[in-house]
């Protein structure tokens, strides 16, 4: 693409973010995307551009939403910490306190803290599951309740790619009586006035951007002897699946939340500003500090790289050449999306897109670097 029309608003102090966003289209292959930045709780960048489909027939508009993949985990983590803050959940209580069936197969000592920090060992079922199983909540929770951990809980960490969502979601549902999607909508999205759906209503499908898959499938074949295969692709899934009604309306919390950059940046604006935004209190400042304490670091058992996790949030990893400072915390999603808060800078940030990229993707990084360069220049 030789040129692209950028829509939205950008404070002149953050002109570098707009420039980097444009370069994501002209130099880095973006199809459709949005970026939002808040500073001190106020929006300073709210931009969108490109197309909401691979054919280029639908413009990416202000109200466009897109599948967020694991970037949604950060918002779900916020919901969990709200319940901890209220005394409904206890980070160090066994999961079985809320979900008794989970105590099977040596999991009686697995705690909520283990799950949030990717240390539970329950990174995949122990039997092959059919593709459609991911859309059946009871099937997935039963498979995980009966599963033996892949390592002794608490002794190492490995990204719980898909299982994280069903385990955390079942805990939330058992503790509140509400499905996790309804809880997040009622307690976070609606009070803040943001778009965030787990199980997107049919009425909203017309504004969902189509995912543009990579040219090749990077997923391993399901194999009950492989921790990586069982963590990443059991039940089997595909990027193309994100464009189906079943995926959009289903409850796959670890990967099928839909939303936009504006809403994500607004959520993280609250976390960057003591837990409150525009009179809406989500978390106490003490709970925010507890949520971002390092829990896991070193080589990840299911990804194979060195990374760092707090309680449901990813932390900057120098080994991954992460440009963010130590004070940032948030979550990224497969394919390129990213959202985070930096309380020290008062910064909320989010970037979402529909074109899936793999290793070496620098689209989000370029925007993050531009945002911090703007701050360093006196924004």
mmCIF file of C-alpha atoms in Angstrom:
data_model
loop_
_atom_site.group_PDB
_atom_site.id
_atom_site.type_symbol
_atom_site.label_atom_id
_atom_site.label_comp_id
_atom_site.label_asym_id
_atom_site.label_seq_id
_atom_site.Cartn_x
_atom_site.Cartn_y
_atom_site.Cartn_z
ATOM 1 C CA UNK A 1 0.000 0.000 0.000
ATOM 2 C CA UNK A 2 1.556 3.275 -1.100
ATOM 3 C CA UNK A 3 -0.605 5.556 1.004
ATOM 4 C CA UNK A 4 -3.363 5.281 3.563
ATOM 5 C CA UNK A 5 -5.979 7.627 4.955
ATOM 6 C CA UNK A 6 -5.679 7.904 8.735
ATOM 7 C CA UNK A 7 -8.859 8.692 10.676
ATOM 8 C CA UNK A 8 -9.394 9.909 14.223
ATOM 9 C CA UNK A 9 -7.624 12.267 16.574
ATOM 10 C CA UNK A 10 -4.035 12.600 17.726
ATOM 11 C CA UNK A 11 -2.603 15.132 20.158
ATOM 12 C CA UNK A 12 0.254 16.981 18.452
ATOM 13 C CA UNK A 13 2.583 15.822 21.233
ATOM 14 C CA UNK A 14 2.079 12.258 19.996
ATOM 15 C CA UNK A 15 2.554 12.951 16.290
ATOM 16 C CA UNK A 16 5.206 10.236 16.244
ATOM 17 C CA UNK A 17 2.559 7.629 17.043
ATOM 18 C CA UNK A 18 0.499 8.761 14.064
ATOM 19 C CA UNK A 19 3.561 8.562 11.847
ATOM 20 C CA UNK A 20 4.419 5.058 13.065
ATOM 21 C CA UNK A 21 0.790 3.997 12.594
ATOM 22 C CA UNK A 22 0.847 5.189 8.992
ATOM 23 C CA UNK A 23 4.136 3.350 8.410
ATOM 24 C CA UNK A 24 2.503 0.155 9.659
ATOM 25 C CA UNK A 25 0.373 0.352 6.524
ATOM 26 C CA UNK A 26 2.868 1.735 4.020
ATOM 27 C CA UNK A 27 5.855 -0.346 5.152
ATOM 28 C CA UNK A 28 4.679 -3.205 7.390
ATOM 29 C CA UNK A 29 1.633 -4.606 5.632
ATOM 30 C CA UNK A 30 -1.241 -3.686 7.930
ATOM 31 C CA UNK A 31 -4.690 -4.237 6.372
ATOM 32 C CA UNK A 32 -6.915 -2.671 9.025
ATOM 33 C CA UNK A 33 -5.975 -1.475 12.495
ATOM 34 C CA UNK A 34 -6.515 0.971 15.337
ATOM 35 C CA UNK A 35 -4.291 2.453 18.032
ATOM 36 C CA UNK A 36 -5.261 4.350 21.170
ATOM 37 C CA UNK A 37 -3.201 6.004 23.891
ATOM 38 C CA UNK A 38 -4.306 7.678 27.113
ATOM 39 C CA UNK A 39 -2.229 9.903 29.352
ATOM 40 C CA UNK A 40 -3.360 10.719 32.856
ATOM 41 C CA UNK A 41 -6.695 9.114 32.022
ATOM 42 C CA UNK A 42 -7.301 11.386 29.021
ATOM 43 C CA UNK A 43 -7.271 10.177 25.389
ATOM 44 C CA UNK A 44 -4.338 11.571 23.404
ATOM 45 C CA UNK A 45 -4.391 9.142 20.464
ATOM 46 C CA UNK A 46 -7.450 7.523 18.883
ATOM 47 C CA UNK A 47 -6.664 6.482 15.309
ATOM 48 C CA UNK A 48 -7.934 3.909 12.843
ATOM 49 C CA UNK A 49 -7.288 3.138 9.189
ATOM 50 C CA UNK A 50 -7.424 0.552 6.438
ATOM 51 C CA UNK A 51 -9.960 -2.139 5.707
ATOM 52 C CA UNK A 52 -12.035 -4.513 7.794
ATOM 53 C CA UNK A 53 -11.729 -7.300 5.222
ATOM 54 C CA UNK A 54 -9.034 -8.911 3.112
ATOM 55 C CA UNK A 55 -10.730 -7.909 -0.140
ATOM 56 C CA UNK A 56 -10.608 -4.229 0.757
ATOM 57 C CA UNK A 57 -14.347 -3.696 0.311
ATOM 58 C CA UNK A 58 -15.155 -2.627 3.891
ATOM 59 C CA UNK A 59 -13.496 0.336 5.549
ATOM 60 C CA UNK A 60 -12.205 0.018 9.103
ATOM 61 C CA UNK A 61 -14.447 2.515 10.899
ATOM 62 C CA UNK A 62 -14.595 4.163 14.298
ATOM 63 C CA UNK A 63 -16.952 1.484 15.615
ATOM 64 C CA UNK A 64 -15.098 -1.516 14.153
ATOM 65 C CA UNK A 65 -14.242 -4.273 16.620
ATOM 66 C CA UNK A 66 -11.965 -7.252 16.055
ATOM 67 C CA UNK A 67 -10.993 -10.565 17.612
ATOM 68 C CA UNK A 68 -8.365 -9.816 20.252
ATOM 69 C CA UNK A 69 -6.999 -13.304 20.866
ATOM 70 C CA UNK A 70 -4.994 -13.330 24.124
ATOM 71 C CA UNK A 71 -5.012 -9.556 24.496
ATOM 72 C CA UNK A 72 -8.397 -10.162 26.091
ATOM 73 C CA UNK A 73 -6.735 -12.094 28.927
ATOM 74 C CA UNK A 74 -5.643 -8.813 30.517
ATOM 75 C CA UNK A 75 -9.223 -7.574 30.853
ATOM 76 C CA UNK A 76 -10.341 -10.918 32.270
ATOM 77 C CA UNK A 77 -7.464 -10.746 34.749
ATOM 78 C CA UNK A 78 -8.716 -7.356 35.863
ATOM 79 C CA UNK A 79 -12.104 -8.942 36.559
ATOM 80 C CA UNK A 80 -10.484 -11.646 38.675
ATOM 81 C CA UNK A 81 -8.550 -9.071 40.687
ATOM 82 C CA UNK A 82 -11.766 -7.139 41.268
ATOM 83 C CA UNK A 83 -13.216 -10.272 42.866
ATOM 84 C CA UNK A 84 -10.069 -10.721 44.953
ATOM 85 C CA UNK A 85 -10.283 -7.072 46.010
ATOM 86 C CA UNK A 86 -13.884 -7.653 47.136
ATOM 87 C CA UNK A 87 -12.989 -10.763 49.105
ATOM 88 C CA UNK A 88 -14.949 -13.069 46.804
ATOM 89 C CA UNK A 89 -11.823 -14.893 45.604
ATOM 90 C CA UNK A 90 -8.553 -15.688 47.359
ATOM 91 C CA UNK A 91 -5.380 -15.865 45.269
ATOM 92 C CA UNK A 92 -3.894 -18.564 47.485
ATOM 93 C CA UNK A 93 -7.003 -20.692 47.840
ATOM 94 C CA UNK A 94 -7.149 -23.999 45.967
ATOM 95 C CA UNK A 95 -9.144 -23.800 42.763
ATOM 96 C CA UNK A 96 -11.115 -26.711 44.225
ATOM 97 C CA UNK A 97 -12.561 -24.398 46.895
ATOM 98 C CA UNK A 98 -14.672 -22.849 44.136
ATOM 99 C CA UNK A 99 -14.715 -25.806 41.727
ATOM 100 C CA UNK A 100 -14.547 -29.068 43.734
ATOM 101 C CA UNK A 101 -14.290 -31.325 40.678
ATOM 102 C CA UNK A 102 -10.963 -29.694 39.788
ATOM 103 C CA UNK A 103 -9.227 -31.513 42.666
ATOM 104 C CA UNK A 104 -8.899 -34.688 40.570
ATOM 105 C CA UNK A 105 -5.611 -36.121 39.278
ATOM 106 C CA UNK A 106 -3.263 -34.427 41.721
ATOM 107 C CA UNK A 107 -4.676 -30.907 41.373
ATOM 108 C CA UNK A 108 -6.008 -30.472 44.914
ATOM 109 C CA UNK A 109 -3.157 -28.051 45.683
ATOM 110 C CA UNK A 110 -3.447 -25.937 42.526
ATOM 111 C CA UNK A 111 -4.277 -22.364 43.532
ATOM 112 C CA UNK A 112 -5.763 -19.411 41.708
ATOM 113 C CA UNK A 113 -2.313 -17.827 41.896
ATOM 114 C CA UNK A 114 -0.835 -20.831 40.060
ATOM 115 C CA UNK A 115 -3.395 -20.499 37.280
ATOM 116 C CA UNK A 116 -3.077 -16.738 36.814
ATOM 117 C CA UNK A 117 0.728 -16.955 36.683
ATOM 118 C CA UNK A 118 0.768 -19.958 34.309
ATOM 119 C CA UNK A 119 2.256 -22.286 36.936
ATOM 120 C CA UNK A 120 -0.590 -24.781 37.441
ATOM 121 C CA UNK A 121 0.700 -27.315 34.924
ATOM 122 C CA UNK A 122 -2.785 -27.657 33.426
ATOM 123 C CA UNK A 123 -1.761 -26.388 30.002
ATOM 124 C CA UNK A 124 -3.816 -28.896 28.056
ATOM 125 C CA UNK A 125 -6.197 -31.810 28.334
ATOM 126 C CA UNK A 126 -4.651 -35.271 28.484
ATOM 127 C CA UNK A 127 -6.830 -36.638 25.676
ATOM 128 C CA UNK A 128 -7.499 -35.450 22.146
ATOM 129 C CA UNK A 129 -10.614 -33.338 21.841
ATOM 130 C CA UNK A 130 -12.655 -32.699 18.687
ATOM 131 C CA UNK A 131 -12.624 -29.275 17.093
ATOM 132 C CA UNK A 132 -16.186 -28.516 18.203
ATOM 133 C CA UNK A 133 -15.356 -29.197 21.879
ATOM 134 C CA UNK A 134 -14.083 -25.650 22.339
ATOM 135 C CA UNK A 135 -17.646 -24.380 21.960
ATOM 136 C CA UNK A 136 -19.056 -26.679 24.652
ATOM 137 C CA UNK A 137 -18.269 -25.237 28.086
ATOM 138 C CA UNK A 138 -19.158 -28.410 29.982
ATOM 139 C CA UNK A 139 -16.999 -30.577 27.734
ATOM 140 C CA UNK A 140 -13.977 -28.329 28.228
ATOM 141 C CA UNK A 141 -14.337 -27.874 31.971
ATOM 142 C CA UNK A 142 -14.853 -31.614 32.494
ATOM 143 C CA UNK A 143 -11.757 -32.402 30.399
ATOM 144 C CA UNK A 144 -9.649 -29.990 32.445
ATOM 145 C CA UNK A 145 -11.094 -31.091 35.788
ATOM 146 C CA UNK A 146 -10.008 -34.670 35.077
ATOM 147 C CA UNK A 147 -6.629 -33.744 33.553
ATOM 148 C CA UNK A 148 -3.351 -34.537 35.273
ATOM 149 C CA UNK A 149 -0.960 -31.544 35.355
ATOM 150 C CA UNK A 150 1.934 -31.667 32.897
ATOM 151 C CA UNK A 151 4.324 -30.776 35.734
ATOM 152 C CA UNK A 152 4.147 -30.459 39.499
ATOM 153 C CA UNK A 153 2.042 -27.337 40.134
ATOM 154 C CA UNK A 154 4.065 -24.325 41.188
ATOM 155 C CA UNK A 155 7.455 -25.696 40.141
ATOM 156 C CA UNK A 156 7.737 -24.045 36.707
ATOM 157 C CA UNK A 157 5.716 -21.963 34.286
ATOM 158 C CA UNK A 158 4.343 -22.482 30.807
ATOM 159 C CA UNK A 159 1.823 -20.341 28.975
ATOM 160 C CA UNK A 160 -1.699 -21.720 29.419
ATOM 161 C CA UNK A 161 -2.654 -20.755 25.860
ATOM 162 C CA UNK A 162 -6.291 -21.900 25.888
ATOM 163 C CA UNK A 163 -6.877 -23.644 29.213
ATOM 164 C CA UNK A 164 -6.357 -20.409 31.148
ATOM 165 C CA UNK A 165 -9.675 -19.065 29.877
ATOM 166 C CA UNK A 166 -11.792 -22.072 30.762
ATOM 167 C CA UNK A 167 -10.211 -22.510 34.190
ATOM 168 C CA UNK A 168 -10.447 -18.833 35.131
ATOM 169 C CA UNK A 169 -13.872 -18.578 33.532
ATOM 170 C CA UNK A 170 -15.225 -21.518 35.517
ATOM 171 C CA UNK A 171 -13.834 -20.075 38.753
ATOM 172 C CA UNK A 172 -15.559 -16.750 38.050
ATOM 173 C CA UNK A 173 -18.811 -18.500 37.180
ATOM 174 C CA UNK A 174 -18.741 -20.681 40.311
ATOM 175 C CA UNK A 175 -17.943 -17.687 42.529
ATOM 176 C CA UNK A 176 -20.429 -15.195 41.053
ATOM 177 C CA UNK A 177 -23.108 -17.267 39.355
ATOM 178 C CA UNK A 178 -22.409 -15.382 36.120
ATOM 179 C CA UNK A 179 -20.578 -16.538 32.981
ATOM 180 C CA UNK A 180 -17.251 -14.756 32.712
ATOM 181 C CA UNK A 181 -18.373 -12.820 29.626
ATOM 182 C CA UNK A 182 -21.421 -11.456 31.430
ATOM 183 C CA UNK A 183 -19.364 -10.612 34.518
ATOM 184 C CA UNK A 184 -16.780 -8.648 32.515
ATOM 185 C CA UNK A 185 -19.465 -6.830 30.552
ATOM 186 C CA UNK A 186 -21.491 -5.872 33.630
ATOM 187 C CA UNK A 187 -18.585 -5.009 35.935
ATOM 188 C CA UNK A 188 -16.026 -3.480 33.543
ATOM 189 C CA UNK A 189 -17.215 -2.825 29.986
ATOM 190 C CA UNK A 190 -20.600 -1.254 30.715
ATOM 191 C CA UNK A 191 -19.438 0.964 33.624
ATOM 192 C CA UNK A 192 -16.541 2.294 31.527
ATOM 193 C CA UNK A 193 -18.628 2.536 28.365
ATOM 194 C CA UNK A 194 -16.325 0.328 26.290
ATOM 195 C CA UNK A 195 -16.818 -2.437 23.746
ATOM 196 C CA UNK A 196 -15.583 -5.798 25.032
ATOM 197 C CA UNK A 197 -17.396 -9.054 24.362
ATOM 198 C CA UNK A 198 -16.776 -12.708 25.158
ATOM 199 C CA UNK A 199 -19.540 -14.231 23.086
ATOM 200 C CA UNK A 200 -20.300 -11.334 20.757
ATOM 201 C CA UNK A 201 -24.050 -10.784 20.202
ATOM 202 C CA UNK A 202 -25.343 -11.299 16.667
ATOM 203 C CA UNK A 203 -26.373 -7.646 16.619
ATOM 204 C CA UNK A 204 -22.688 -6.639 16.738
ATOM 205 C CA UNK A 205 -21.376 -8.948 14.005
ATOM 206 C CA UNK A 206 -21.746 -6.354 11.255
ATOM 207 C CA UNK A 207 -18.928 -4.286 12.715
ATOM 208 C CA UNK A 208 -16.449 -7.119 13.322
ATOM 209 C CA UNK A 209 -13.330 -6.923 11.172
ATOM 210 C CA UNK A 210 -12.445 -10.060 9.262
ATOM 211 C CA UNK A 211 -9.251 -11.758 10.418
ATOM 212 C CA UNK A 212 -6.652 -11.989 7.621
ATOM 213 C CA UNK A 213 -4.778 -15.253 8.322
ATOM 214 C CA UNK A 214 -1.090 -15.907 7.693
ATOM 215 C CA UNK A 215 -0.127 -17.670 4.474
ATOM 216 C CA UNK A 216 0.783 -20.874 6.313
ATOM 217 C CA UNK A 217 -0.574 -22.658 9.372
ATOM 218 C CA UNK A 218 1.976 -22.389 12.212
ATOM 219 C CA UNK A 219 0.153 -24.778 14.569
ATOM 220 C CA UNK A 220 1.485 -28.214 15.579
ATOM 221 C CA UNK A 221 -0.602 -31.312 14.883
ATOM 222 C CA UNK A 222 -2.455 -32.576 17.988
ATOM 223 C CA UNK A 223 -0.314 -35.188 19.767
ATOM 224 C CA UNK A 224 -1.035 -36.523 23.269
ATOM 225 C CA UNK A 225 2.692 -37.012 23.917
ATOM 226 C CA UNK A 226 3.595 -33.380 23.163
ATOM 227 C CA UNK A 227 3.075 -30.668 25.754
ATOM 228 C CA UNK A 228 3.451 -27.992 23.077
ATOM 229 C CA UNK A 229 0.905 -29.583 20.745
ATOM 230 C CA UNK A 230 -1.631 -30.175 23.502
ATOM 231 C CA UNK A 231 -1.222 -26.658 24.868
ATOM 232 C CA UNK A 232 -1.503 -24.897 21.526
ATOM 233 C CA UNK A 233 -3.854 -26.986 19.399
ATOM 234 C CA UNK A 234 -6.213 -29.204 21.394
ATOM 235 C CA UNK A 235 -9.045 -28.797 20.526
ATOM 236 C CA UNK A 236 -7.798 -27.929 17.034
ATOM 237 C CA UNK A 237 -8.405 -24.360 15.839
ATOM 238 C CA UNK A 238 -7.473 -22.087 12.948
ATOM 239 C CA UNK A 239 -7.183 -18.376 12.272
ATOM 240 C CA UNK A 240 -9.873 -18.725 9.589
ATOM 241 C CA UNK A 241 -12.242 -19.965 12.299
ATOM 242 C CA UNK A 242 -12.315 -16.469 13.816
ATOM 243 C CA UNK A 243 -14.458 -15.353 10.883
ATOM 244 C CA UNK A 244 -17.261 -17.811 11.665
ATOM 245 C CA UNK A 245 -20.452 -17.097 13.572
ATOM 246 C CA UNK A 246 -19.751 -20.018 15.903
ATOM 247 C CA UNK A 247 -16.418 -18.512 16.987
ATOM 248 C CA UNK A 248 -17.772 -15.000 17.379
ATOM 249 C CA UNK A 249 -20.711 -16.094 19.514
ATOM 250 C CA UNK A 250 -18.902 -18.809 21.469
ATOM 251 C CA UNK A 251 -17.286 -18.627 24.898
ATOM 252 C CA UNK A 252 -13.569 -19.243 24.398
ATOM 253 C CA UNK A 253 -12.302 -16.693 26.930
ATOM 254 C CA UNK A 254 -8.578 -17.162 26.348
ATOM 255 C CA UNK A 255 -8.870 -16.196 22.705
ATOM 256 C CA UNK A 256 -12.196 -14.972 21.345
ATOM 257 C CA UNK A 257 -12.854 -11.685 23.118
ATOM 258 C CA UNK A 258 -13.794 -8.928 20.674
ATOM 259 C CA UNK A 259 -13.166 -5.240 21.212
ATOM 260 C CA UNK A 260 -11.363 -2.154 19.980
ATOM 261 C CA UNK A 261 -8.222 -0.186 20.811
ATOM 262 C CA UNK A 262 -10.165 2.706 22.312
ATOM 263 C CA UNK A 263 -11.871 0.488 24.860
ATOM 264 C CA UNK A 264 -8.735 -1.420 25.795
ATOM 265 C CA UNK A 265 -6.776 1.798 26.297
ATOM 266 C CA UNK A 266 -9.577 3.082 28.493
ATOM 267 C CA UNK A 267 -9.489 -0.058 30.666
ATOM 268 C CA UNK A 268 -5.739 0.260 31.066
ATOM 269 C CA UNK A 269 -6.093 3.988 31.709
ATOM 270 C CA UNK A 270 -7.947 3.053 34.881
ATOM 271 C CA UNK A 271 -5.134 0.702 35.894
ATOM 272 C CA UNK A 272 -2.530 3.370 35.126
ATOM 273 C CA UNK A 273 -4.335 5.850 37.338
ATOM 274 C CA UNK A 274 -4.872 4.099 40.640
ATOM 275 C CA UNK A 275 -7.787 1.889 39.583
ATOM 276 C CA UNK A 276 -10.354 4.605 38.900
ATOM 277 C CA UNK A 277 -11.445 6.437 35.750
ATOM 278 C CA UNK A 278 -14.153 9.072 35.361
ATOM 279 C CA UNK A 279 -15.620 8.237 38.744
ATOM 280 C CA UNK A 280 -15.689 4.478 38.104
ATOM 281 C CA UNK A 281 -13.608 2.590 40.670
ATOM 282 C CA UNK A 282 -12.470 -0.825 39.422
ATOM 283 C CA UNK A 283 -9.615 -1.728 41.766
ATOM 284 C CA UNK A 284 -7.886 -0.384 44.824
ATOM 285 C CA UNK A 285 -4.358 0.877 44.295
ATOM 286 C CA UNK A 286 -3.148 -1.891 46.614
ATOM 287 C CA UNK A 287 -4.788 -4.527 44.433
ATOM 288 C CA UNK A 288 -3.109 -3.102 41.336
ATOM 289 C CA UNK A 289 0.280 -3.323 42.988
ATOM 290 C CA UNK A 290 -0.365 -6.937 43.998
ATOM 291 C CA UNK A 291 -1.570 -7.842 40.503
ATOM 292 C CA UNK A 292 1.636 -6.708 38.810
ATOM 293 C CA UNK A 293 4.181 -8.422 41.071
ATOM 294 C CA UNK A 294 6.465 -10.821 39.196
ATOM 295 C CA UNK A 295 5.412 -14.467 39.640
ATOM 296 C CA UNK A 296 7.128 -16.366 36.831
ATOM 297 C CA UNK A 297 10.256 -15.803 34.750
ATOM 298 C CA UNK A 298 12.680 -17.840 32.705
ATOM 299 C CA UNK A 299 12.133 -20.348 29.924
ATOM 300 C CA UNK A 300 8.446 -20.937 29.220
ATOM 301 C CA UNK A 301 7.566 -24.638 28.985
ATOM 302 C CA UNK A 302 4.986 -24.249 26.210
ATOM 303 C CA UNK A 303 6.484 -21.390 24.191
ATOM 304 C CA UNK A 304 10.174 -22.117 24.607
ATOM 305 C CA UNK A 305 11.322 -18.525 25.108
ATOM 306 C CA UNK A 306 12.274 -16.629 28.245
ATOM 307 C CA UNK A 307 9.406 -14.471 29.478
ATOM 308 C CA UNK A 308 7.852 -12.978 32.616
ATOM 309 C CA UNK A 309 4.346 -13.110 34.109
ATOM 310 C CA UNK A 310 2.591 -11.344 36.933
ATOM 311 C CA UNK A 311 -0.893 -12.425 38.082
ATOM 312 C CA UNK A 312 -2.688 -12.729 34.753
ATOM 313 C CA UNK A 313 -0.600 -10.005 33.142
ATOM 314 C CA UNK A 314 2.520 -10.212 31.024
ATOM 315 C CA UNK A 315 5.518 -8.174 32.139
ATOM 316 C CA UNK A 316 8.183 -6.676 29.854
ATOM 317 C CA UNK A 317 10.812 -9.244 28.920
ATOM 318 C CA UNK A 318 14.263 -7.863 28.083
ATOM 319 C CA UNK A 319 15.118 -11.169 26.400
ATOM 320 C CA UNK A 320 12.360 -10.457 23.869
ATOM 321 C CA UNK A 321 13.742 -6.977 23.142
ATOM 322 C CA UNK A 322 10.658 -5.394 24.724
ATOM 323 C CA UNK A 323 10.785 -1.568 24.529
ATOM 324 C CA UNK A 324 8.533 -1.009 27.552
ATOM 325 C CA UNK A 325 9.931 -0.106 30.977
ATOM 326 C CA UNK A 326 9.697 -2.361 34.031
ATOM 327 C CA UNK A 327 6.667 -0.421 35.259
ATOM 328 C CA UNK A 328 4.413 -1.603 32.405
ATOM 329 C CA UNK A 329 2.035 -4.576 32.561
ATOM 330 C CA UNK A 330 -0.652 -5.866 30.212
ATOM 331 C CA UNK A 331 -1.191 -8.557 27.603
ATOM 332 C CA UNK A 332 -0.562 -9.197 23.926
ATOM 333 C CA UNK A 333 -2.354 -11.476 21.499
ATOM 334 C CA UNK A 334 -1.191 -13.871 18.805
ATOM 335 C CA UNK A 335 -0.897 -12.085 15.496
ATOM 336 C CA UNK A 336 0.172 -8.692 16.808
ATOM 337 C CA UNK A 337 -2.296 -6.959 19.140
ATOM 338 C CA UNK A 338 -1.137 -5.500 22.448
ATOM 339 C CA UNK A 339 -2.540 -3.494 25.373
ATOM 340 C CA UNK A 340 -0.970 -2.366 28.636
ATOM 341 C CA UNK A 341 -0.787 0.167 31.446
ATOM 342 C CA UNK A 342 2.251 2.007 32.754
ATOM 343 C CA UNK A 343 1.311 3.610 36.090
ATOM 344 C CA UNK A 344 4.675 5.364 36.392
ATOM 345 C CA UNK A 345 3.985 7.231 33.155
ATOM 346 C CA UNK A 346 0.197 7.429 33.601
ATOM 347 C CA UNK A 347 -0.053 5.685 30.227
ATOM 348 C CA UNK A 348 -2.702 3.408 28.750
ATOM 349 C CA UNK A 349 -1.981 1.851 25.347
ATOM 350 C CA UNK A 350 -3.719 -0.464 22.885
ATOM 351 C CA UNK A 351 -3.157 -1.586 19.309
ATOM 352 C CA UNK A 352 -5.462 -3.992 17.468
ATOM 353 C CA UNK A 353 -5.430 -5.222 13.895
ATOM 354 C CA UNK A 354 -6.871 -7.877 11.602
ATOM 355 C CA UNK A 355 -3.789 -9.046 9.691
ATOM 356 C CA UNK A 356 -2.051 -11.871 11.529
ATOM 357 C CA UNK A 357 1.725 -11.700 11.661
ATOM 358 C CA UNK A 358 4.231 -14.044 13.289
ATOM 359 C CA UNK A 359 7.742 -13.773 14.713
ATOM 360 C CA UNK A 360 9.536 -10.597 13.753
ATOM 361 C CA UNK A 361 6.356 -8.504 13.675
ATOM 362 C CA UNK A 362 7.231 -4.949 14.760
ATOM 363 C CA UNK A 363 3.908 -3.151 14.273
ATOM 364 C CA UNK A 364 2.971 -2.856 17.962
ATOM 365 C CA UNK A 365 6.588 -2.285 18.930
ATOM 366 C CA UNK A 366 6.890 0.677 16.552
ATOM 367 C CA UNK A 367 3.849 2.312 18.141
ATOM 368 C CA UNK A 368 5.038 1.650 21.693
ATOM 369 C CA UNK A 369 8.446 3.118 20.914
ATOM 370 C CA UNK A 370 6.802 6.186 19.387
ATOM 371 C CA UNK A 371 4.564 6.659 22.431
ATOM 372 C CA UNK A 372 7.502 6.556 24.829
ATOM 373 C CA UNK A 373 9.572 8.802 22.569
ATOM 374 C CA UNK A 374 6.737 11.333 22.775
ATOM 375 C CA UNK A 375 6.802 11.116 26.565
ATOM 376 C CA UNK A 376 10.560 11.568 26.655
ATOM 377 C CA UNK A 377 10.209 14.630 24.436
ATOM 378 C CA UNK A 378 8.009 16.236 27.053
ATOM 379 C CA UNK A 379 4.475 15.118 26.210
#
